[in-house]
Amino acid sequence: MNLKPIAAKYGSDKCAWHSYGRIYDQLFYGKTVRKMLEIGIGYKGLLGEKYQNGAGLRMWAEYFPEAEIYGLDLREDALVNEGRIHSYQCDQGSIKSLRAAREAIGTGFDLIVDDGSHQPEHQILSALVF
């Protein structure tokens, strides 16, 4: 399955503005993913008026049709919960917030995509918690 048309369908920045789609296809094509987490959902004010909140989460839900998709974001107005998509507010820079998110969503992810704050210390905290 090619990720680029799915990303375009939902307006995800993963392929429209970045070339991640090609790399993601190389890494994930044919893989079985049953539980996935994306840190950093994104929102209109950051990504532009054409962006729809949850575009990346919807893209992953279609790309991995058997997976439960979880998202974390600092902003409550970025959260999307529909079907197999579950999202929670979380401050990636706070160990307390990350641990609370882990309590809510569990562990055992087949795939974690960190597109949150992009700060190395936050990425390390997230990796330690999940």
PDB file of C-alpha atoms in Angstrom:
ATOM      1  CA  MET A   1       0.000   0.000   0.000  1.00  0.00           C
ATOM      2  CA  ASN A   2       1.334   3.444  -0.911  1.00  0.00           C
ATOM      3  CA  LEU A   3       1.119   6.019   1.873  1.00  0.00           C
ATOM      4  CA  LYS A   4       1.305   9.130  -0.330  1.00  0.00           C
ATOM      5  CA  PRO A   5      -2.257   9.001  -1.755  1.00  0.00           C
ATOM      6  CA  ILE A   6      -3.654   8.179   1.691  1.00  0.00           C
ATOM      7  CA  ALA A   7      -1.809  11.159   3.189  1.00  0.00           C
ATOM      8  CA  ALA A   8      -3.111  13.383   0.388  1.00  0.00           C
ATOM      9  CA  LYS A   9      -6.669  12.116   0.938  1.00  0.00           C
ATOM     10  CA  TYR A  10      -6.614  13.308   4.555  1.00  0.00           C
ATOM     11  CA  GLY A  11      -4.342  16.326   4.051  1.00  0.00           C
ATOM     12  CA  SER A  12      -1.543  14.982   6.228  1.00  0.00           C
ATOM     13  CA  ASP A  13       1.741  16.858   6.166  1.00  0.00           C
ATOM     14  CA  LYS A  14       3.595  13.517   6.144  1.00  0.00           C
ATOM     15  CA  CYS A  15       3.663  13.382   2.358  1.00  0.00           C
ATOM     16  CA  ALA A  16       2.293  16.703   1.171  1.00  0.00           C
ATOM     17  CA  TRP A  17       4.973  18.897   2.759  1.00  0.00           C
ATOM     18  CA  HIS A  18       7.586  16.323   3.713  1.00  0.00           C
ATOM     19  CA  SER A  19       8.997  13.294   1.928  1.00  0.00           C
ATOM     20  CA  TYR A  20       8.429  11.023   4.921  1.00  0.00           C
ATOM     21  CA  GLY A  21       5.825   8.982   3.051  1.00  0.00           C
ATOM     22  CA  ARG A  22       8.382   7.309   0.824  1.00  0.00           C
ATOM     23  CA  ILE A  23      10.569   6.467   3.810  1.00  0.00           C
ATOM     24  CA  TYR A  24       7.599   5.263   5.861  1.00  0.00           C
ATOM     25  CA  ASP A  25       6.552   3.008   2.957  1.00  0.00           C
ATOM     26  CA  GLN A  26      10.037   1.483   2.856  1.00  0.00           C
ATOM     27  CA  LEU A  27      10.006   0.894   6.607  1.00  0.00           C
ATOM     28  CA  PHE A  28       6.412  -0.203   7.175  1.00  0.00           C
ATOM     29  CA  TYR A  29       5.083  -1.769   3.967  1.00  0.00           C
ATOM     30  CA  GLY A  30       3.707  -5.227   4.710  1.00  0.00           C
ATOM     31  CA  LYS A  31       4.261  -4.915   8.473  1.00  0.00           C
ATOM     32  CA  THR A  32       1.530  -5.892  10.868  1.00  0.00           C
ATOM     33  CA  VAL A  33       0.744  -3.054  13.243  1.00  0.00           C
ATOM     34  CA  ARG A  34      -2.006  -3.594  15.763  1.00  0.00           C
ATOM     35  CA  LYS A  35      -1.269  -0.733  18.167  1.00  0.00           C
ATOM     36  CA  MET A  36       0.327   2.540  17.116  1.00  0.00           C
ATOM     37  CA  LEU A  37       1.107   5.814  18.862  1.00  0.00           C
ATOM     38  CA  GLU A  38       1.781   9.160  17.239  1.00  0.00           C
ATOM     39  CA  ILE A  39       3.097  11.886  19.510  1.00  0.00           C
ATOM     40  CA  GLY A  40       2.132  15.290  18.108  1.00  0.00           C
ATOM     41  CA  ILE A  41      -1.172  15.427  16.248  1.00  0.00           C
ATOM     42  CA  GLY A  42      -0.924  18.937  14.849  1.00  0.00           C
ATOM     43  CA  TYR A  43      -3.603  21.576  14.436  1.00  0.00           C
ATOM     44  CA  LYS A  44      -4.826  24.155  11.927  1.00  0.00           C
ATOM     45  CA  GLY A  45      -3.082  27.148  13.499  1.00  0.00           C
ATOM     46  CA  LEU A  46       0.287  25.427  13.133  1.00  0.00           C
ATOM     47  CA  LEU A  47      -0.169  23.659   9.811  1.00  0.00           C
ATOM     48  CA  GLY A  48      -2.504  26.032   7.956  1.00  0.00           C
ATOM     49  CA  GLU A  49      -6.202  26.380   7.225  1.00  0.00           C
ATOM     50  CA  LYS A  50      -6.318  23.420   4.814  1.00  0.00           C
ATOM     51  CA  TYR A  51      -5.068  21.063   7.511  1.00  0.00           C
ATOM     52  CA  GLN A  52      -7.744  19.089   9.337  1.00  0.00           C
ATOM     53  CA  ASN A  53      -7.006  18.066  12.908  1.00  0.00           C
ATOM     54  CA  GLY A  54      -6.203  14.384  13.053  1.00  0.00           C
ATOM     55  CA  ALA A  55      -5.167  14.066   9.401  1.00  0.00           C
ATOM     56  CA  GLY A  56      -2.111  11.994  10.305  1.00  0.00           C
ATOM     57  CA  LEU A  57      -4.091   9.770  12.660  1.00  0.00           C
ATOM     58  CA  ARG A  58      -6.701   9.118   9.965  1.00  0.00           C
ATOM     59  CA  MET A  59      -3.928   8.383   7.484  1.00  0.00           C
ATOM     60  CA  TRP A  60      -2.374   5.803   9.833  1.00  0.00           C
ATOM     61  CA  ALA A  61      -5.779   4.226  10.538  1.00  0.00           C
ATOM     62  CA  GLU A  62      -6.265   3.580   6.822  1.00  0.00           C
ATOM     63  CA  TYR A  63      -2.659   2.489   6.238  1.00  0.00           C
ATOM     64  CA  PHE A  64      -2.833   0.037   9.152  1.00  0.00           C
ATOM     65  CA  PRO A  65      -6.450  -1.197   8.936  1.00  0.00           C
ATOM     66  CA  GLU A  66      -6.136  -3.609  11.868  1.00  0.00           C
ATOM     67  CA  ALA A  67      -4.506  -1.143  14.267  1.00  0.00           C
ATOM     68  CA  GLU A  68      -5.809   0.877  17.158  1.00  0.00           C
ATOM     69  CA  ILE A  69      -4.337   4.330  16.613  1.00  0.00           C
ATOM     70  CA  TYR A  70      -3.403   6.516  19.581  1.00  0.00           C
ATOM     71  CA  GLY A  71      -2.354  10.137  19.501  1.00  0.00           C
ATOM     72  CA  LEU A  72      -0.947  12.514  22.080  1.00  0.00           C
ATOM     73  CA  ASP A  73      -0.841  16.275  21.807  1.00  0.00           C
ATOM     74  CA  LEU A  74      -0.279  19.225  24.106  1.00  0.00           C
ATOM     75  CA  ARG A  75      -3.313  21.043  22.726  1.00  0.00           C
ATOM     76  CA  GLU A  76      -6.780  19.859  23.652  1.00  0.00           C
ATOM     77  CA  ASP A  77      -8.220  21.359  20.447  1.00  0.00           C
ATOM     78  CA  ALA A  78      -6.013  19.019  18.367  1.00  0.00           C
ATOM     79  CA  LEU A  79      -7.543  15.832  19.795  1.00  0.00           C
ATOM     80  CA  VAL A  80      -9.595  13.500  17.611  1.00  0.00           C
ATOM     81  CA  ASN A  81     -11.516  10.450  18.816  1.00  0.00           C
ATOM     82  CA  GLU A  82     -13.396   8.408  16.251  1.00  0.00           C
ATOM     83  CA  GLY A  83     -13.559   4.732  15.411  1.00  0.00           C
ATOM     84  CA  ARG A  84     -10.141   3.180  16.083  1.00  0.00           C
ATOM     85  CA  ILE A  85      -8.536   6.581  16.734  1.00  0.00           C
ATOM     86  CA  HIS A  86      -8.023   7.623  20.352  1.00  0.00           C
ATOM     87  CA  SER A  87      -6.210  10.790  21.380  1.00  0.00           C
ATOM     88  CA  TYR A  88      -5.256  12.335  24.677  1.00  0.00           C
ATOM     89  CA  GLN A  89      -3.831  15.593  25.907  1.00  0.00           C
ATOM     90  CA  CYS A  90      -0.245  15.209  27.050  1.00  0.00           C
ATOM     91  CA  ASP A  91       2.739  17.480  27.647  1.00  0.00           C
ATOM     92  CA  GLN A  92       5.673  15.640  26.108  1.00  0.00           C
ATOM     93  CA  GLY A  93       8.071  17.657  28.271  1.00  0.00           C
ATOM     94  CA  SER A  94       6.491  16.468  31.528  1.00  0.00           C
ATOM     95  CA  ILE A  95       7.308  13.036  32.928  1.00  0.00           C
ATOM     96  CA  LYS A  96       4.131  13.273  35.055  1.00  0.00           C
ATOM     97  CA  SER A  97       1.975  13.972  31.983  1.00  0.00           C
ATOM     98  CA  LEU A  98       3.643  11.192  29.971  1.00  0.00           C
ATOM     99  CA  ARG A  99       3.093   8.703  32.793  1.00  0.00           C
ATOM    100  CA  ALA A 100      -0.578   9.720  33.045  1.00  0.00           C
ATOM    101  CA  ALA A 101      -0.921   9.174  29.290  1.00  0.00           C
ATOM    102  CA  ARG A 102       0.714   5.755  29.625  1.00  0.00           C
ATOM    103  CA  GLU A 103      -1.798   4.875  32.350  1.00  0.00           C
ATOM    104  CA  ALA A 104      -4.630   5.837  29.996  1.00  0.00           C
ATOM    105  CA  ILE A 105      -3.389   4.140  26.811  1.00  0.00           C
ATOM    106  CA  GLY A 106      -1.078   1.407  28.029  1.00  0.00           C
ATOM    107  CA  THR A 107       2.089   0.144  26.402  1.00  0.00           C
ATOM    108  CA  GLY A 108       2.943  -2.566  23.882  1.00  0.00           C
ATOM    109  CA  PHE A 109       2.974  -0.374  20.789  1.00  0.00           C
ATOM    110  CA  ASP A 110       4.141  -1.936  17.544  1.00  0.00           C
ATOM    111  CA  LEU A 111       5.027   1.516  16.226  1.00  0.00           C
ATOM    112  CA  ILE A 112       5.611   4.926  17.804  1.00  0.00           C
ATOM    113  CA  VAL A 113       6.058   7.997  15.605  1.00  0.00           C
ATOM    114  CA  ASP A 114       7.358  11.007  17.525  1.00  0.00           C
ATOM    115  CA  ASP A 115       6.317  14.175  15.696  1.00  0.00           C
ATOM    116  CA  GLY A 116       5.787  16.194  18.868  1.00  0.00           C
ATOM    117  CA  SER A 117       7.938  18.969  20.237  1.00  0.00           C
ATOM    118  CA  HIS A 118      11.069  17.900  18.294  1.00  0.00           C
ATOM    119  CA  GLN A 119      13.146  18.658  21.387  1.00  0.00           C
ATOM    120  CA  PRO A 120      15.676  15.894  22.095  1.00  0.00           C
ATOM    121  CA  GLU A 121      15.085  15.924  25.854  1.00  0.00           C
ATOM    122  CA  HIS A 122      11.328  15.456  25.266  1.00  0.00           C
ATOM    123  CA  GLN A 123      11.979  12.638  22.806  1.00  0.00           C
ATOM    124  CA  ILE A 124      14.177  10.914  25.387  1.00  0.00           C
ATOM    125  CA  LEU A 125      11.484  11.270  28.085  1.00  0.00           C
ATOM    126  CA  SER A 126       8.886   9.791  25.728  1.00  0.00           C
ATOM    127  CA  ALA A 127      11.140   6.886  24.820  1.00  0.00           C
ATOM    128  CA  LEU A 128      11.775   6.157  28.491  1.00  0.00           C
ATOM    129  CA  VAL A 129       8.059   6.185  29.363  1.00  0.00           C
ATOM    130  CA  PHE A 130       6.729   4.238  26.369  1.00  0.00           C
TER     131      PHE A 130
END
